[in-house]
mmCIF file of C-alpha atoms in Angstrom:
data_model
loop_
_atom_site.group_PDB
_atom_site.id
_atom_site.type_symbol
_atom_site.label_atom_id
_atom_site.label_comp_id
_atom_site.label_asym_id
_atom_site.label_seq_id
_atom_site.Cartn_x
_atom_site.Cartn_y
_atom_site.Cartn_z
ATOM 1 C CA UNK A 1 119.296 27.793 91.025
ATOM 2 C CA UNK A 2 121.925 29.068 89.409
ATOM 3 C CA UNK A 3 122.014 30.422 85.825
ATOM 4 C CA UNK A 4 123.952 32.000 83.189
ATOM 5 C CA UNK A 5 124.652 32.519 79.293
ATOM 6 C CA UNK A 6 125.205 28.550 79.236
ATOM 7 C CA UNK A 7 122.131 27.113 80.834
ATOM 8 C CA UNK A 8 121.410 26.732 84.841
ATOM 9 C CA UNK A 9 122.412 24.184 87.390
ATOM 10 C CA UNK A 10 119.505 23.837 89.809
ATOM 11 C CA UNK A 11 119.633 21.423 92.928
ATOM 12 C CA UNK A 12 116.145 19.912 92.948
ATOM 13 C CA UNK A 13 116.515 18.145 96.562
ATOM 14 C CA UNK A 14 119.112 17.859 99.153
ATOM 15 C CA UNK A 15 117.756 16.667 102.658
ATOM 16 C CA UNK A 16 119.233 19.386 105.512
ATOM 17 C CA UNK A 17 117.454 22.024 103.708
ATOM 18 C CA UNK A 18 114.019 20.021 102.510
ATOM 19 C CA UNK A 19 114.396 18.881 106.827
ATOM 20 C CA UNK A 20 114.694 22.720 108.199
ATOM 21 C CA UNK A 21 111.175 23.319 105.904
ATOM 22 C CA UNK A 22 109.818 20.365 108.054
ATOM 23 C CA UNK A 23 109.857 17.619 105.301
ATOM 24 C CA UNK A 24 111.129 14.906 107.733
ATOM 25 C CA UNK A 25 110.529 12.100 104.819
ATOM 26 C CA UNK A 26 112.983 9.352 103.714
ATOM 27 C CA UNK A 27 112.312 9.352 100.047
ATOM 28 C CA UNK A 28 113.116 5.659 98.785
ATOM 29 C CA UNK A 29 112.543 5.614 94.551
ATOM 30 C CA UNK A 30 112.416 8.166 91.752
ATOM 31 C CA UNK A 31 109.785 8.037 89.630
ATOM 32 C CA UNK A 32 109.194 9.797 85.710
ATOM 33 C CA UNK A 33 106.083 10.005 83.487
ATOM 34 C CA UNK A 34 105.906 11.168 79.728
ATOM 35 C CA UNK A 35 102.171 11.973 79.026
ATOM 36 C CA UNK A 36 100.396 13.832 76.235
ATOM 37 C CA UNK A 37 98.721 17.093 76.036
ATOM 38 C CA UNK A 38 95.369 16.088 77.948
ATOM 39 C CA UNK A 39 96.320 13.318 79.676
ATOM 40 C CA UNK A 40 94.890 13.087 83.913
ATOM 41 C CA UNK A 41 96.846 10.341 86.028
ATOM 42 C CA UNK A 42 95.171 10.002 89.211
ATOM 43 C CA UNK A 43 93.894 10.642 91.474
ATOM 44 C CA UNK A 44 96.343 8.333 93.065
ATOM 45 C CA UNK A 45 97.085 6.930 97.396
ATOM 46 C CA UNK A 46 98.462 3.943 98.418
ATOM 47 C CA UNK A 47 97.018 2.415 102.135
ATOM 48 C CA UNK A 48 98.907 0.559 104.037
ATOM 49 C CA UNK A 49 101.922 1.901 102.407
ATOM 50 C CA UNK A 50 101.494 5.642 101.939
ATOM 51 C CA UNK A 51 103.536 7.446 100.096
ATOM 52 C CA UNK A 52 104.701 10.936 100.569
ATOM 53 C CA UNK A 53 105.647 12.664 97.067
ATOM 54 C CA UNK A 54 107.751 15.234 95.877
ATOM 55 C CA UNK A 55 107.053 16.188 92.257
ATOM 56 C CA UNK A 56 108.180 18.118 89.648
ATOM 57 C CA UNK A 57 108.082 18.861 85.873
ATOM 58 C CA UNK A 58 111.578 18.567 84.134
ATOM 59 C CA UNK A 59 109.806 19.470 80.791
ATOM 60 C CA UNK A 60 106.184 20.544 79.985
ATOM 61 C CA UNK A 61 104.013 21.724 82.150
ATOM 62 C CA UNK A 62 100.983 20.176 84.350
ATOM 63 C CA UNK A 63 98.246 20.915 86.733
ATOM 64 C CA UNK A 64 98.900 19.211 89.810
ATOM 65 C CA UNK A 65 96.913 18.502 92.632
ATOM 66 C CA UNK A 66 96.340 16.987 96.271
ATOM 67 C CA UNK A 67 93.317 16.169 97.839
ATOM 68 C CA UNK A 68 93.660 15.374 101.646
ATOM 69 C CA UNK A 69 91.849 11.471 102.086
ATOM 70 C CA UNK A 70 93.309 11.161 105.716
ATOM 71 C CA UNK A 71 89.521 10.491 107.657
ATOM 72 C CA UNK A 72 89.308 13.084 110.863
ATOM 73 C CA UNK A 73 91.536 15.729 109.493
ATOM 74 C CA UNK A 74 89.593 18.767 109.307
ATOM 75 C CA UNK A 75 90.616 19.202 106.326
ATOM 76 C CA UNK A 76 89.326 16.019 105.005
ATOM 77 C CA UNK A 77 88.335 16.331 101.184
ATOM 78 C CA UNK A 78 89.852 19.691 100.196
ATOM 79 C CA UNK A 79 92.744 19.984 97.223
ATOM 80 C CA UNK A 80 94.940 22.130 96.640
ATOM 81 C CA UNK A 81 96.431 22.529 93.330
ATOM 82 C CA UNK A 82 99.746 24.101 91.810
ATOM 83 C CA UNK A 83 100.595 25.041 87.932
ATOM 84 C CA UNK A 84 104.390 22.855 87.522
ATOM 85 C CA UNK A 85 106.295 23.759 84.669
ATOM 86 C CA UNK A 86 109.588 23.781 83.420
ATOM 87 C CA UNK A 87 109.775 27.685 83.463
ATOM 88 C CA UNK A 88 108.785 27.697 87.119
ATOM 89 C CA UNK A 89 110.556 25.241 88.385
ATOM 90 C CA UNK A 90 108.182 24.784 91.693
ATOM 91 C CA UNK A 91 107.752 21.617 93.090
ATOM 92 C CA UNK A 92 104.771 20.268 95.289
ATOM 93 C CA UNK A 93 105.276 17.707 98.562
ATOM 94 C CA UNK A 94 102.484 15.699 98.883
ATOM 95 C CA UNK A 95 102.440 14.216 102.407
ATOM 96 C CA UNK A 96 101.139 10.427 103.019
ATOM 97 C CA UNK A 97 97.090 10.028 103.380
ATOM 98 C CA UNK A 98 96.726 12.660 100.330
ATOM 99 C CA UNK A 99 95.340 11.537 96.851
ATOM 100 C CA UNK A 100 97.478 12.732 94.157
ATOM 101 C CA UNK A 101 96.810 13.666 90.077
ATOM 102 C CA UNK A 102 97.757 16.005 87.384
ATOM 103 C CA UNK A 103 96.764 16.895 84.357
ATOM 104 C CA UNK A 104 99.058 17.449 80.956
ATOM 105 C CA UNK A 105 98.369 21.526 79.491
ATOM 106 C CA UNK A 106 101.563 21.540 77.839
ATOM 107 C CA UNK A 107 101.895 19.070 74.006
ATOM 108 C CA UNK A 108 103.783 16.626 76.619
ATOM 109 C CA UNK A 109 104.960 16.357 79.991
ATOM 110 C CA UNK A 110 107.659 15.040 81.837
ATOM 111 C CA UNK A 111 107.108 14.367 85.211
ATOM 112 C CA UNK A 112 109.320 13.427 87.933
ATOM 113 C CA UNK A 113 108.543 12.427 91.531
ATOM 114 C CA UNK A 114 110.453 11.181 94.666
ATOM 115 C CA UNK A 115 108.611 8.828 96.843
ATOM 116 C CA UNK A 116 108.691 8.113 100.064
ATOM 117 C CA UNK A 117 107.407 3.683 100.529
ATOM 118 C CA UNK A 118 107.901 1.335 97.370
ATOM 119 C CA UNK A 119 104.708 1.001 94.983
ATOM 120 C CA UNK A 120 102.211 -1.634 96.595
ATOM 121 C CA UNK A 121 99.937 -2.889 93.820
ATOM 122 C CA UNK A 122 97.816 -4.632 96.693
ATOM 123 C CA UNK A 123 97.712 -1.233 98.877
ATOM 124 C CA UNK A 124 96.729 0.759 95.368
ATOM 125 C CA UNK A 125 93.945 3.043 95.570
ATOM 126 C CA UNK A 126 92.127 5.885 94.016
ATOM 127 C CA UNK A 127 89.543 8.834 93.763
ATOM 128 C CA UNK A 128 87.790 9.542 90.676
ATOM 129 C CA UNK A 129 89.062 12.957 89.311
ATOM 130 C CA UNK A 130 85.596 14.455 88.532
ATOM 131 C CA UNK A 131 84.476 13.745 92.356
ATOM 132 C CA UNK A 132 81.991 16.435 92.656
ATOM 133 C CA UNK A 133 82.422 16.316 96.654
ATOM 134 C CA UNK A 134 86.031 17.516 96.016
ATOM 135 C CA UNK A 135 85.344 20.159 93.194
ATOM 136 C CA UNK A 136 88.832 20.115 91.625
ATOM 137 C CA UNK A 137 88.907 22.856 89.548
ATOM 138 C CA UNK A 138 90.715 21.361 86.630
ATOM 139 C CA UNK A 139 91.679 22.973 83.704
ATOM 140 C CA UNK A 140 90.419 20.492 81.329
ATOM 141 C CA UNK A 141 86.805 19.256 80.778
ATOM 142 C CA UNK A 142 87.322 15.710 78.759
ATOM 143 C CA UNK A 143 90.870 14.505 79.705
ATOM 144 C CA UNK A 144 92.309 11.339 78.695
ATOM 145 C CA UNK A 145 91.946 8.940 80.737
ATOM 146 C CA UNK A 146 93.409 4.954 81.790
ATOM 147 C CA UNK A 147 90.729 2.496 82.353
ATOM 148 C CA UNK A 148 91.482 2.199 85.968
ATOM 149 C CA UNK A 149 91.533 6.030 86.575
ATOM 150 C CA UNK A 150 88.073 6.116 84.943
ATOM 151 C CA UNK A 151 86.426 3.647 86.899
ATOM 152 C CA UNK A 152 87.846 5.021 90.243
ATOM 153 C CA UNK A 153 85.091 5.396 93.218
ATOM 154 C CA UNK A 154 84.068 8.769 94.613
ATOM 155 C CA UNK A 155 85.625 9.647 97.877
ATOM 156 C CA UNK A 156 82.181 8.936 99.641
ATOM 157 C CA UNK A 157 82.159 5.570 98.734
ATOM 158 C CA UNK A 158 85.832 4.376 99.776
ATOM 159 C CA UNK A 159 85.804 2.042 102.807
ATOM 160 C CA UNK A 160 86.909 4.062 105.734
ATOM 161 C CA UNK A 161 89.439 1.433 106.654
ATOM 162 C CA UNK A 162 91.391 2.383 103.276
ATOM 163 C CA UNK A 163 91.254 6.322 104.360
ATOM 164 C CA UNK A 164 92.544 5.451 108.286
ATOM 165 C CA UNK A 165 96.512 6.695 107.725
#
């Protein structure tokens, strides 16, 4: 990051250096959201097909979270989760086999992410947000929500053949 009286110039990825922190992943598309104060995407995987992620907020600011799906991992079922804002400038890698969501706290959002497989509308998958397994401690209560998002399964009822990455 570099700034001064003018702005800042910040590189947001060059491989040597996201390699040496032991992100080994060939990121293949760039992906950007616009959502509204309140909105919750997710809680997103794709299997077969995972996708590793790299997100961050170019404008806005989000709650974003991972929840670890991969079956056998000890930690199986636990999130973490990461404030992403424009003033902060932090990004979150989300490694293949995790669920991924945010939600909008900011009016709007705008949300970039790097991925590392090409979207698979037949591998799709997801874990309802308000899981109360997973216990995401989200900063909203009634967030706005897309149909399929809503009627996503709870992590105990996924066949274990979709959570074998």
């Amino acid at each position: 990051m570099f700034s001064d009286a003018r702005g800042f110039f910040a590189e947001t990825y060059q491989r040597q250096r996201y390699q040496e922190a032991g992100i080994l992943d060939e990121f293949v598309q760039d992906n950007l959201s616009c959502s509204s104060k309140g909105t919750l995407r997710g809680l997103h995987y794709q299997n077969p097909n995972p996708q590793a992620k790299l997100v961050q907020v170019l404008r806005g600011e989000v709650f974003d979270v991972a929840v670890d799906i991969r079956l056998g991992s000890p930690t199986f079922g636990q999130w973490v989760g990461e404030t992403l804002s424009e003033s902060n400038r932090l990004q979150l890698y989300v490694p293949q086999g995790f669920a991924h969501g945010f939600v909008v706290i900011s009016d709007e959002a705008l949300f970039c992410y790097k991925v590392g497989d090409y979207y698979n509308p037949g591998a799709d998958g997801g874990v309802r947000w308000d899981d109360p397994d997973i216990a995401i401690e989200w900063p909203v209560s009634d967030p706005m929500l897309s149909p399929k998002d809503a009627a996503a399964p709870l992590l105990r009822e996924i066949d274990s053949a979709r959570l074998s990455f």
